[in-house]
Every structure is written in structure tokens, then in C-alpha cells.
mmCIF file of N, CA and C in Angstrom:
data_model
loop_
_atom_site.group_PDB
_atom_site.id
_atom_site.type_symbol
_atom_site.label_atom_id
_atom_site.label_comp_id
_atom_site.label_asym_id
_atom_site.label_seq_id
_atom_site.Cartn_x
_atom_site.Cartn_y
_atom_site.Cartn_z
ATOM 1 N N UNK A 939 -22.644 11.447 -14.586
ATOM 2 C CA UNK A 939 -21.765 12.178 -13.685
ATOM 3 C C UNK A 939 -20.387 11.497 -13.696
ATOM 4 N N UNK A 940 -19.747 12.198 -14.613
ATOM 5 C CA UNK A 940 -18.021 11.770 -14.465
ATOM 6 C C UNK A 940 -17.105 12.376 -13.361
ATOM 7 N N UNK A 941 -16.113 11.765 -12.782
ATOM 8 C CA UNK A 941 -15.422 11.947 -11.905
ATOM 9 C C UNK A 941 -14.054 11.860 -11.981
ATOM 10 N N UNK A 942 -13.352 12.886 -12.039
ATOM 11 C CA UNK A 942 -12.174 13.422 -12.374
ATOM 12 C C UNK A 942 -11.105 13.001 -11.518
ATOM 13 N N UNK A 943 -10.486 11.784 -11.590
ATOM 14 C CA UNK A 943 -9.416 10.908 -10.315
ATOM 15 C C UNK A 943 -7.974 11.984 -10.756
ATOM 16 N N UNK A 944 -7.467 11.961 -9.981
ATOM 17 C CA UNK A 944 -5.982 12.695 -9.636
ATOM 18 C C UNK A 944 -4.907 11.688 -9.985
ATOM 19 N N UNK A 945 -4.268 11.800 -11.146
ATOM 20 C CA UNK A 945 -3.182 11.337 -11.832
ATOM 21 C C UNK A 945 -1.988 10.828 -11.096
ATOM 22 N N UNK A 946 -1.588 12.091 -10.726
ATOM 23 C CA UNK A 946 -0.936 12.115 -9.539
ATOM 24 C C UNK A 946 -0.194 11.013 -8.695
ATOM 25 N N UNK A 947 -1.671 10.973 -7.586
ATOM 26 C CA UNK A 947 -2.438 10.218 -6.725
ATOM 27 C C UNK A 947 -2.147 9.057 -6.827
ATOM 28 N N UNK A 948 -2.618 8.748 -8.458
ATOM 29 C CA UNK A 948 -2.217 7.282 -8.646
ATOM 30 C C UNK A 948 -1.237 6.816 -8.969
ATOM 31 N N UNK A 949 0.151 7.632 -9.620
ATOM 32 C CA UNK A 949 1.226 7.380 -9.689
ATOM 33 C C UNK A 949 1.984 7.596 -8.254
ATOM 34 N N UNK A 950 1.944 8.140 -7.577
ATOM 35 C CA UNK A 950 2.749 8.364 -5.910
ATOM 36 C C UNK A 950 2.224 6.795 -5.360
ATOM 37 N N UNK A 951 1.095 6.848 -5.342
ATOM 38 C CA UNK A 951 0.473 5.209 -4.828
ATOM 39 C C UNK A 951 1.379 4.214 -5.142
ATOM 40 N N UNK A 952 0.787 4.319 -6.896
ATOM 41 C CA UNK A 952 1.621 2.639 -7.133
ATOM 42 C C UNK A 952 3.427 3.025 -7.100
ATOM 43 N N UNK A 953 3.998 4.454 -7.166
ATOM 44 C CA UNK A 953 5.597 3.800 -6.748
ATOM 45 C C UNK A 953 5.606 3.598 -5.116
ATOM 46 N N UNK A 954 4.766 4.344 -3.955
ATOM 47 C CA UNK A 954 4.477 3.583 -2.947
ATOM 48 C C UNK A 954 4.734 2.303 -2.773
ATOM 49 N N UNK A 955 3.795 1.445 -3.388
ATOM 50 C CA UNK A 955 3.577 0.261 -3.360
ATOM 51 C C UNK A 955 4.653 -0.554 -3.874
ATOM 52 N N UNK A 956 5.102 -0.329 -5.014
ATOM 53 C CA UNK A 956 6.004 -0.777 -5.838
ATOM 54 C C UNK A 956 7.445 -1.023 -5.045
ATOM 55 N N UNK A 957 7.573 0.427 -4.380
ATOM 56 C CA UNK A 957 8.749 0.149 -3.179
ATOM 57 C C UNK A 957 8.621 -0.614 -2.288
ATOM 58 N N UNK A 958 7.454 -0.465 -1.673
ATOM 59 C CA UNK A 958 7.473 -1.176 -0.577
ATOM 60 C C UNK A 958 7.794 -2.916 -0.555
ATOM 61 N N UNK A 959 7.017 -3.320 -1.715
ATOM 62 C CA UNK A 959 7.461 -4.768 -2.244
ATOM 63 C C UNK A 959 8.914 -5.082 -2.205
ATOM 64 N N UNK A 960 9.489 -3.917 -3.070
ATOM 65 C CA UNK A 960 11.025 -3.996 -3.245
ATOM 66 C C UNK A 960 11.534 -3.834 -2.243
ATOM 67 N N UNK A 961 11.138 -3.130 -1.203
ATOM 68 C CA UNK A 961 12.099 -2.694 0.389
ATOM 69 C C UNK A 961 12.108 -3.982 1.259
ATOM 70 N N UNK A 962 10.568 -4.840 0.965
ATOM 71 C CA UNK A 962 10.179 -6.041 1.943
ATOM 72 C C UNK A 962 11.473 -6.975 1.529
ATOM 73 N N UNK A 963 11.229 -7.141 0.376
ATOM 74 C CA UNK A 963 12.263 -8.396 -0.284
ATOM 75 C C UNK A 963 13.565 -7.880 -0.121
ATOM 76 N N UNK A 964 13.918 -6.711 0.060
ATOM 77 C CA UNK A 964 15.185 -6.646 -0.274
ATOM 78 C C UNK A 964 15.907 -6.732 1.540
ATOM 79 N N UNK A 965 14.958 -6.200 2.110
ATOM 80 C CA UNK A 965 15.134 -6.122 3.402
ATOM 81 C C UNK A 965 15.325 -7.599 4.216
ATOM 82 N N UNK A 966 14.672 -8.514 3.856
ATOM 83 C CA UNK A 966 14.430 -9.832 4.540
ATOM 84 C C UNK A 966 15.742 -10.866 3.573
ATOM 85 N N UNK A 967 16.092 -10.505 2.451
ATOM 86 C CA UNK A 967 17.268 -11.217 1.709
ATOM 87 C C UNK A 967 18.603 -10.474 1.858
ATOM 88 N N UNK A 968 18.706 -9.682 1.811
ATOM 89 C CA UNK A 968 20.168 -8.575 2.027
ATOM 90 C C UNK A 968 20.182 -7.104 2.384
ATOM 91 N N UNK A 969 19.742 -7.009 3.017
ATOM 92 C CA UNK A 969 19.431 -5.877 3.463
ATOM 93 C C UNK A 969 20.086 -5.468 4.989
ATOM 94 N N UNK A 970 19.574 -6.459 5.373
ATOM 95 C CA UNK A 970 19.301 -6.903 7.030
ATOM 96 C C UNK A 970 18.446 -7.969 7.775
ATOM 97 N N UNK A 971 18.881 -9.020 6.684
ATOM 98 C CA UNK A 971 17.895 -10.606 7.118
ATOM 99 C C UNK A 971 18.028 -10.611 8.592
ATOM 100 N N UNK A 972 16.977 -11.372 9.027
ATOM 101 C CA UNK A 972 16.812 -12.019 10.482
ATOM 102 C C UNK A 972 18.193 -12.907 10.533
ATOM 103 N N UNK A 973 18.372 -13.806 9.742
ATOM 104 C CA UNK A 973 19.538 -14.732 9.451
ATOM 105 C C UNK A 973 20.416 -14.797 8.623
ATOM 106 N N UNK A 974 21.357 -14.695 8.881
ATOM 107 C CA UNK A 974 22.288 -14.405 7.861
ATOM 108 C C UNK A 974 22.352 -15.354 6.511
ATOM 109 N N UNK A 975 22.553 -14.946 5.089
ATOM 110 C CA UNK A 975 22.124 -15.246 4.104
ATOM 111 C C UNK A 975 20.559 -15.394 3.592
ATOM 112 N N UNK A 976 19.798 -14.483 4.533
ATOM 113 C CA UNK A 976 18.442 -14.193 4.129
ATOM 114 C C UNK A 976 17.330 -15.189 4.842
ATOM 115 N N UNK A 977 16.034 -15.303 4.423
ATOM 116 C CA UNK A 977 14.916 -15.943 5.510
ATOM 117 C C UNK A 977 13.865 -15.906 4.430
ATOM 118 N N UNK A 978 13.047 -17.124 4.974
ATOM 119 C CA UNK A 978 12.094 -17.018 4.166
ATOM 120 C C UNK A 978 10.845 -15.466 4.585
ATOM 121 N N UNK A 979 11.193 -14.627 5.385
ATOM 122 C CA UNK A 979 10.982 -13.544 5.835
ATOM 123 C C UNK A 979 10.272 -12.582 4.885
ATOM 124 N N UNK A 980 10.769 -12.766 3.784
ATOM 125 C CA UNK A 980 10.884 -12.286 2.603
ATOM 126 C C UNK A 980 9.709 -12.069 1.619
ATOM 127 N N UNK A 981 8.714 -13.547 1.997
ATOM 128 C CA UNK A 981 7.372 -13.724 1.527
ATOM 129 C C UNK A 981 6.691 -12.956 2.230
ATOM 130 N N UNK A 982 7.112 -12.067 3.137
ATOM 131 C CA UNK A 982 5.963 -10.862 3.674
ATOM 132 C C UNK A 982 5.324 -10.066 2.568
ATOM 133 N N UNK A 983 6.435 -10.031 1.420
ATOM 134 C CA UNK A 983 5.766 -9.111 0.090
ATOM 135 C C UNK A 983 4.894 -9.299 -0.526
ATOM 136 N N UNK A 984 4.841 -11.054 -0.518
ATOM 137 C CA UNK A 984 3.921 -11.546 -1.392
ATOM 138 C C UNK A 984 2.333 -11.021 -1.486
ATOM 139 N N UNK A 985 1.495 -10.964 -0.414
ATOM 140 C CA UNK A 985 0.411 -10.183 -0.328
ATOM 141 C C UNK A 985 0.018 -8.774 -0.846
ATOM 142 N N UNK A 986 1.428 -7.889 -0.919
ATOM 143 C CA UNK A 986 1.616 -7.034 -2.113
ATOM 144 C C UNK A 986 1.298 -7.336 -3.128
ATOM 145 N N UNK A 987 1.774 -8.242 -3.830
ATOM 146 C CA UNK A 987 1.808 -8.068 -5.062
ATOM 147 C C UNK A 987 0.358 -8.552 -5.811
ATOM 148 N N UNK A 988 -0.490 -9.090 -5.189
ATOM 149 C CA UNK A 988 -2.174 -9.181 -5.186
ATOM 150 C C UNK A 988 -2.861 -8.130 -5.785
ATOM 151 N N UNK A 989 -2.722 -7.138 -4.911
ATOM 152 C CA UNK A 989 -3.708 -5.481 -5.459
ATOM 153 C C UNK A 989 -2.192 -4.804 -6.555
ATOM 154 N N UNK A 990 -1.410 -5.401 -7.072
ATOM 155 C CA UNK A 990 -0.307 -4.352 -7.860
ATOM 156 C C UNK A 990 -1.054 -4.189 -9.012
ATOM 157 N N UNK A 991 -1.498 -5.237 -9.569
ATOM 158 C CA UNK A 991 -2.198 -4.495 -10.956
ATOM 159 C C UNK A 991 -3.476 -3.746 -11.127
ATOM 160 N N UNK A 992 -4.366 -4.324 -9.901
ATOM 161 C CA UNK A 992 -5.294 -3.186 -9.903
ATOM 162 C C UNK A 992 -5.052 -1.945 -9.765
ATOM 163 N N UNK A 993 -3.970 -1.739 -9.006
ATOM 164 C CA UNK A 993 -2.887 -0.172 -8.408
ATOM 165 C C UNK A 993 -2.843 0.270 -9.726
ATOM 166 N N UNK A 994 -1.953 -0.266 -10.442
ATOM 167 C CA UNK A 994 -1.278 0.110 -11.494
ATOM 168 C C UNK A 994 -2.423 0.495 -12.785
ATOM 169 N N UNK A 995 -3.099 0.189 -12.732
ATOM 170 C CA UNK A 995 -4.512 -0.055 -13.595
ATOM 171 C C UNK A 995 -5.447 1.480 -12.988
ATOM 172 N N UNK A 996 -5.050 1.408 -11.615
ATOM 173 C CA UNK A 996 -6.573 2.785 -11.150
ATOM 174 C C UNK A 996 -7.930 1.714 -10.900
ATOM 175 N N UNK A 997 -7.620 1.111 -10.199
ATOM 176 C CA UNK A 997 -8.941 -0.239 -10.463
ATOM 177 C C UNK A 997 -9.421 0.799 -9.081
ATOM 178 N N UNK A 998 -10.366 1.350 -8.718
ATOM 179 C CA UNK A 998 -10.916 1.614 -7.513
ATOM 180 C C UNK A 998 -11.146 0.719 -6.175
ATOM 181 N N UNK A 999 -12.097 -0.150 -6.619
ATOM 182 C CA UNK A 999 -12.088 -1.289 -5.590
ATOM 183 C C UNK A 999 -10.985 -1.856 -4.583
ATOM 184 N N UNK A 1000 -9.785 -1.950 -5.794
ATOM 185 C CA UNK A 1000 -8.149 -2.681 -5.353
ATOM 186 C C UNK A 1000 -8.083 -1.581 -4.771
ATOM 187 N N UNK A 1001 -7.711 -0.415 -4.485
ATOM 188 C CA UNK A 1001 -7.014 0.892 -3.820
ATOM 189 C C UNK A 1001 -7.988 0.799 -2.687
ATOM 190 N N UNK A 1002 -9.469 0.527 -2.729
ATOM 191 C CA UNK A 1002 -10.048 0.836 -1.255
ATOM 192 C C UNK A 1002 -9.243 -0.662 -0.307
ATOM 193 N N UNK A 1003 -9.170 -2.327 -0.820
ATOM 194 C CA UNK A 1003 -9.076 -2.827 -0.015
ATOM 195 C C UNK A 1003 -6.993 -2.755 -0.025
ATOM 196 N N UNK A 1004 -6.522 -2.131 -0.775
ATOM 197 C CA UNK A 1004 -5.422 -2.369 -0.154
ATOM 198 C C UNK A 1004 -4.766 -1.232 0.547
ATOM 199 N N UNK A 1005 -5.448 -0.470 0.577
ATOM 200 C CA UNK A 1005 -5.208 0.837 1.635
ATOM 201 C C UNK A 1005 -5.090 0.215 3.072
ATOM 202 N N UNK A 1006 -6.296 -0.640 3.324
ATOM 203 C CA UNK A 1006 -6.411 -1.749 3.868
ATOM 204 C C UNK A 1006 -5.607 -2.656 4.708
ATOM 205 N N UNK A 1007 -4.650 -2.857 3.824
ATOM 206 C CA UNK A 1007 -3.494 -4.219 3.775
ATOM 207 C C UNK A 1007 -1.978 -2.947 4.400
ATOM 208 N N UNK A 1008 -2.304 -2.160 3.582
ATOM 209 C CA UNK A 1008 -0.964 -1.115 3.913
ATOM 210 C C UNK A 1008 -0.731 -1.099 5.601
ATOM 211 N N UNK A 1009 -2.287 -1.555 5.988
ATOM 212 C CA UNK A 1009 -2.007 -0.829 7.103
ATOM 213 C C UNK A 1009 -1.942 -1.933 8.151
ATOM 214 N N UNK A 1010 -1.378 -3.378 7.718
ATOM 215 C CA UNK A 1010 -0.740 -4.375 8.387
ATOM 216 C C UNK A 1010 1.014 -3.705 8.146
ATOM 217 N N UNK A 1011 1.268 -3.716 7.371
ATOM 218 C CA UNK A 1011 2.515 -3.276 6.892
ATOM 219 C C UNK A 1011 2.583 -2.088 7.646
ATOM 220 N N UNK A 1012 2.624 -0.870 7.822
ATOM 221 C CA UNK A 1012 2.893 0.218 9.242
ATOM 222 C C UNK A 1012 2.564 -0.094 10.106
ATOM 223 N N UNK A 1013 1.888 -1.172 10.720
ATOM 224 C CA UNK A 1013 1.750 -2.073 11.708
ATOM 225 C C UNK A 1013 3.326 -2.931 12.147
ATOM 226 N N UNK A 1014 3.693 -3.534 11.211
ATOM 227 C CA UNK A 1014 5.059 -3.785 11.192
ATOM 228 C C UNK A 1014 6.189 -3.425 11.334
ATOM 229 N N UNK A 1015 5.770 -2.387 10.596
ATOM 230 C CA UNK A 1015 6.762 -1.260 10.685
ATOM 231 C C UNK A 1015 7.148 -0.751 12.029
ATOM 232 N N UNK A 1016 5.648 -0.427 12.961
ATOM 233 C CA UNK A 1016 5.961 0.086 14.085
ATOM 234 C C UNK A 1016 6.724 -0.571 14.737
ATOM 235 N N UNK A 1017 6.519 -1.966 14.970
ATOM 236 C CA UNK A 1017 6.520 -2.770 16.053
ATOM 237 C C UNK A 1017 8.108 -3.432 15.634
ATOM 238 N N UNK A 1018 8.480 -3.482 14.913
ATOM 239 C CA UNK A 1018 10.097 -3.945 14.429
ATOM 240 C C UNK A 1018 10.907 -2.281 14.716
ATOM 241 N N UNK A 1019 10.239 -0.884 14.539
ATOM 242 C CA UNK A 1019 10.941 0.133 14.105
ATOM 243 C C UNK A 1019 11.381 -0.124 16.189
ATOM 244 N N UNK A 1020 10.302 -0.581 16.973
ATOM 245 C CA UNK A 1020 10.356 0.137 18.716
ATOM 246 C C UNK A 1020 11.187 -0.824 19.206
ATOM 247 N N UNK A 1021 11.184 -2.417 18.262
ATOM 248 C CA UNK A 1021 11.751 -3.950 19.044
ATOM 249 C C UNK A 1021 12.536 -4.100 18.267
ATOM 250 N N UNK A 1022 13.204 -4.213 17.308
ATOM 251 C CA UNK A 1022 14.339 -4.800 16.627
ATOM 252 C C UNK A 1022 15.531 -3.600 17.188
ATOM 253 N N UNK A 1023 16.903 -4.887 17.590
ATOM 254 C CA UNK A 1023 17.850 -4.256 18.076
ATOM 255 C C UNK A 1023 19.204 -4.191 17.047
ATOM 256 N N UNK A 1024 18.841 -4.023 15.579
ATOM 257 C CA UNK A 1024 19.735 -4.112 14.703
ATOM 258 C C UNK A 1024 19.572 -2.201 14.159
ATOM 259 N N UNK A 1025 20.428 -1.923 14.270
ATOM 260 C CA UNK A 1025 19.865 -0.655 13.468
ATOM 261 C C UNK A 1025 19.513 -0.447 12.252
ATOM 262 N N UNK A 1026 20.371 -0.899 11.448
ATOM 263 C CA UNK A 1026 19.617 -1.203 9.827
ATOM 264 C C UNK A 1026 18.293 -1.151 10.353
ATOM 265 N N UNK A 1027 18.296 -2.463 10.695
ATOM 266 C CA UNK A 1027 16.589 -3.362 11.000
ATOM 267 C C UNK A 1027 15.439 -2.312 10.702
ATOM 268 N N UNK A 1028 16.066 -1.389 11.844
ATOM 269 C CA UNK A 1028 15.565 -0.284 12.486
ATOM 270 C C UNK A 1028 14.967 0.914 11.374
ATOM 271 N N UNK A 1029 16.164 1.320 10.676
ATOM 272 C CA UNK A 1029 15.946 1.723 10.018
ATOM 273 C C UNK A 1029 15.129 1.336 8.370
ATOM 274 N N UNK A 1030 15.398 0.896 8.103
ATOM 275 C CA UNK A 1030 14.219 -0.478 7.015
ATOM 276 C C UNK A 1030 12.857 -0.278 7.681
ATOM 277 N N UNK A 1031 12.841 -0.196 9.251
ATOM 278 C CA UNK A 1031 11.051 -0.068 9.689
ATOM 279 C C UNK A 1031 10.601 0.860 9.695
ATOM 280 N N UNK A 1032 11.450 2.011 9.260
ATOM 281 C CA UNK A 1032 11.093 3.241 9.641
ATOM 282 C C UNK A 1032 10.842 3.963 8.409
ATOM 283 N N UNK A 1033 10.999 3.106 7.088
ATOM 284 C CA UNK A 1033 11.200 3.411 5.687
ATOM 285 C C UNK A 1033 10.138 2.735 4.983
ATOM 286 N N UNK A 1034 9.653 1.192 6.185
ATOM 287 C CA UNK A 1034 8.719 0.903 5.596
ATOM 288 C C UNK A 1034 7.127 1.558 6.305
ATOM 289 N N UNK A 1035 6.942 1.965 7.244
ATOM 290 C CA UNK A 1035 6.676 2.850 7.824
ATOM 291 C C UNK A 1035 5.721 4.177 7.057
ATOM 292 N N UNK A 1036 7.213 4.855 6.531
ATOM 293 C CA UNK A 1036 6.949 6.081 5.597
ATOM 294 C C UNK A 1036 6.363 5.577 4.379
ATOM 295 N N UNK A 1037 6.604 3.879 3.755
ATOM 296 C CA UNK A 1037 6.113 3.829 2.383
ATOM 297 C C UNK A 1037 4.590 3.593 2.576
ATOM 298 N N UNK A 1038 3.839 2.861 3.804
ATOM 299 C CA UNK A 1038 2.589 2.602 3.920
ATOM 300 C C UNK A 1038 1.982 3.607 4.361
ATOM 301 N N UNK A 1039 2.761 4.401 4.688
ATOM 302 C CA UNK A 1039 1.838 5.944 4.952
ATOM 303 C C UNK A 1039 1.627 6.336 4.169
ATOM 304 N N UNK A 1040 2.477 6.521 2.972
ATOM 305 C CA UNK A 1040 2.389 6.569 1.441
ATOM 306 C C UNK A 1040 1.507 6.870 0.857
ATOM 307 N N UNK A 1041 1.347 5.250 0.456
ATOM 308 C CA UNK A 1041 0.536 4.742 -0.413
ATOM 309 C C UNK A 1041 -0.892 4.232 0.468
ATOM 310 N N UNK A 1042 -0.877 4.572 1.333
ATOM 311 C CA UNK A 1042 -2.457 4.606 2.528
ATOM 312 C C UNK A 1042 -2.905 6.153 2.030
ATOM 313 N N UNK A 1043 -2.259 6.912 2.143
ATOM 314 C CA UNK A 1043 -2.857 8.353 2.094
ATOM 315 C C UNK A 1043 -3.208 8.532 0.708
ATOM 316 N N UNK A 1044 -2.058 8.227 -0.206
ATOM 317 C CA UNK A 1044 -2.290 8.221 -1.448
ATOM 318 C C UNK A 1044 -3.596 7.872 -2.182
ATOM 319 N N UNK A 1045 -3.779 6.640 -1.683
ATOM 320 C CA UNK A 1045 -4.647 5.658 -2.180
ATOM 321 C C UNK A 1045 -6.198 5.922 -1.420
ATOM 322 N N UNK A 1046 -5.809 6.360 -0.383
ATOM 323 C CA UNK A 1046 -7.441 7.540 0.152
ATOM 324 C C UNK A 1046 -7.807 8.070 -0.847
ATOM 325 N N UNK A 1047 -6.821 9.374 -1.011
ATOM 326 C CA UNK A 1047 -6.902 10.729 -1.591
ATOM 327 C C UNK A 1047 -7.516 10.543 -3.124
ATOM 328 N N UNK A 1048 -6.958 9.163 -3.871
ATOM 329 C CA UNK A 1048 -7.405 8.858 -4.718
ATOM 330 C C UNK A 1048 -8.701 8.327 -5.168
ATOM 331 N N UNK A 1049 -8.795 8.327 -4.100
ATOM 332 C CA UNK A 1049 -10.388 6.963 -4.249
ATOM 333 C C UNK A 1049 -11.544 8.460 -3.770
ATOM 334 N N UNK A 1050 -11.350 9.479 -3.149
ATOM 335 C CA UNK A 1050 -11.957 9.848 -2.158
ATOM 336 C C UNK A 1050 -12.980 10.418 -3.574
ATOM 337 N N UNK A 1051 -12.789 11.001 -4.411
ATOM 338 C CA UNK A 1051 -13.650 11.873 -5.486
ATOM 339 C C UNK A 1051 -14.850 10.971 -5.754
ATOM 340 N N UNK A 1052 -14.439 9.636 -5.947
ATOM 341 C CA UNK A 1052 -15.133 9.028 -6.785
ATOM 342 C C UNK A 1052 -16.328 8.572 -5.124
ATOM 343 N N UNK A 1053 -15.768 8.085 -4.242
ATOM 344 C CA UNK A 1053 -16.888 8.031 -3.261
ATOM 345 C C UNK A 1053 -17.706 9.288 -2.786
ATOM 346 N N UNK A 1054 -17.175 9.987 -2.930
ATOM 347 C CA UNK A 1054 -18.091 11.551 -2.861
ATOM 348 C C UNK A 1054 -18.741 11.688 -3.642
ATOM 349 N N UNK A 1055 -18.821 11.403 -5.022
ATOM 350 C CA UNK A 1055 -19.473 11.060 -6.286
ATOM 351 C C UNK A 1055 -20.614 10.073 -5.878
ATOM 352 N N UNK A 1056 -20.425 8.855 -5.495
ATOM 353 C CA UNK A 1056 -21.354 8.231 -5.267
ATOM 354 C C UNK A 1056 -22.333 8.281 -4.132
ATOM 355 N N UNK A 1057 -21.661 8.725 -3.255
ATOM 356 C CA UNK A 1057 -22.547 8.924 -2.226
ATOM 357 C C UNK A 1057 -23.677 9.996 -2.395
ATOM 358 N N UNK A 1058 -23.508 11.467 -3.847
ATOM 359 C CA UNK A 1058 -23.945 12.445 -4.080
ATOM 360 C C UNK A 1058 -25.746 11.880 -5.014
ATOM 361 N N UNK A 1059 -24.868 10.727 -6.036
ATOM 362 C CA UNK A 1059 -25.839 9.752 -6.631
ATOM 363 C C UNK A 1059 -26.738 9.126 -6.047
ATOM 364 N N UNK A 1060 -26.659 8.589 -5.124
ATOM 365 C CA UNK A 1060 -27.449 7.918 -4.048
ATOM 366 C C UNK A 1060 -28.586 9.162 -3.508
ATOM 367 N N UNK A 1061 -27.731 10.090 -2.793
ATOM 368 C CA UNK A 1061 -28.835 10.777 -2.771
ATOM 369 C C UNK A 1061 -29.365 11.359 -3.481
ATOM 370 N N UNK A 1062 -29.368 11.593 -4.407
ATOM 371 C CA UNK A 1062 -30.284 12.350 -5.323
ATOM 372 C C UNK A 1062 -31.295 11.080 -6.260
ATOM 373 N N UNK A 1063 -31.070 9.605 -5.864
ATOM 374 C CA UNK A 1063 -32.242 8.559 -6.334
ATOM 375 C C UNK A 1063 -31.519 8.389 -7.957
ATOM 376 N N UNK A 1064 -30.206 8.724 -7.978
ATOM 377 C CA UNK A 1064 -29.626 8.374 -9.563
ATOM 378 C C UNK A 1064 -28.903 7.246 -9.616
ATOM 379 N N UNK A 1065 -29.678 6.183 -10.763
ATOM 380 C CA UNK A 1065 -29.013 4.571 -10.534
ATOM 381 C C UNK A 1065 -27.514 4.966 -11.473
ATOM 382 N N UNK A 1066 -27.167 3.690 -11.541
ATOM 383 C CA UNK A 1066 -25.422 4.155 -11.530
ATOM 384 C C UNK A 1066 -25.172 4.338 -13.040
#
């Protein structure tokens, strides 16, 4: 039983992701640092860049746990978009926001065939 993943899906994901890395870093060094001439702020991306090649690859596993992770990042997003009194700031949270909604939905939508697939296997007593 083959399972037909959405192309798509996985390209919207990983430029999702891909931005969002680029928005973190660019945001915390020149963008709209906490401090002027930038912050070590910046290493927020780093945990990104962990699941990028599985992203980039279609690795299944990587897309279920960093759907995951996205959703510290719109976590962030919120809470800088309601408390930070810079507007940039503001706006940067509201962009990063839209990118983890992204690549969260994305990265569902993508994964979702193949767990419907398996869950179909299971019941019917078919080893993998």
C-alpha cells in the first residue's frame, strides 16, 4: 500500500520553515534587535535548523515532531506580537506568527495521508 504525499505540501512547508529561520535571525540582528547592534537573541533559530533537512528531504517523522516545535515559535509570536512596544517588533511577531501557522498546517496536511495509511494497515492485521 503506497501513499501518495502532496508535493506541494512539502514545498510550502520547507519555504515556511526556511523563512522563518531567516525572519528569526534577521529579526534579532537587524531587523529590530532587543539591543541595538543585535543580541544573542538570534540563536532562537538555531532549533530550526535541526528538522531542516528532514523538511527538505520529506523525512515523515521530522515533519510530525517539528510541527511540534513550530508551535513554540507562534507561541512567541503571540506573546511578543500583544507585549513588545516597538512596532517593527510587532510586526516581525505577527509574520512570525503567519510563518508557524504555515508550516504547522503544512506539515499536518502533509504527513496526514501517510497516517491514515497506517492506521488503515493496522487495522486490517497488515505488517508494514
Amino acid at each position: 500500500m503506497n501513499v501518495e504525499l502532496n508535493p506541494n505540501l512539502r514545498r510550502l512547508a520547507s519555504a515556511a520553515l526556511l523563512a522563518l529561520i531567516v525572519l528569526c535571525v534577521a529579526w534579532e540582528t537587524v531587523l529590530a534587535p532587543i539591543r541595538p547592534g543585535g543580541s544573542w537573541l538570534f540563536l532562537k533559530a538555531l532549533p530550526l535548523a535541526f528538522p531542516l533537512r528532514g523538511v527538505l528531504r520529506g523525512n515523515l517523522y521530522t515533519y510530525q515532531w517539528a510541527s511540534m516545535l513550530a508551535l513554540l515559535y507562534l507561541m512567541e509570536g503571540v506573546v511578543r506580537a500583544m507585549s513588545d512596544p516597538a512596532p517593527m517588533s510587532a510586526a516581525l511577531a505577527g509574520l512570525e506568527i503567519a510563518l508557524s501557522l504555515v508550516f504547522f498546517i503544512a506539515a499536518i496536511l502533509y504527513v496526514r495521508p501517510a497516517k491514515r495509511a497506517a492506521r488503515a494497515r493496522a487495522r486490517a492485521g497488515v505488517p508494514r
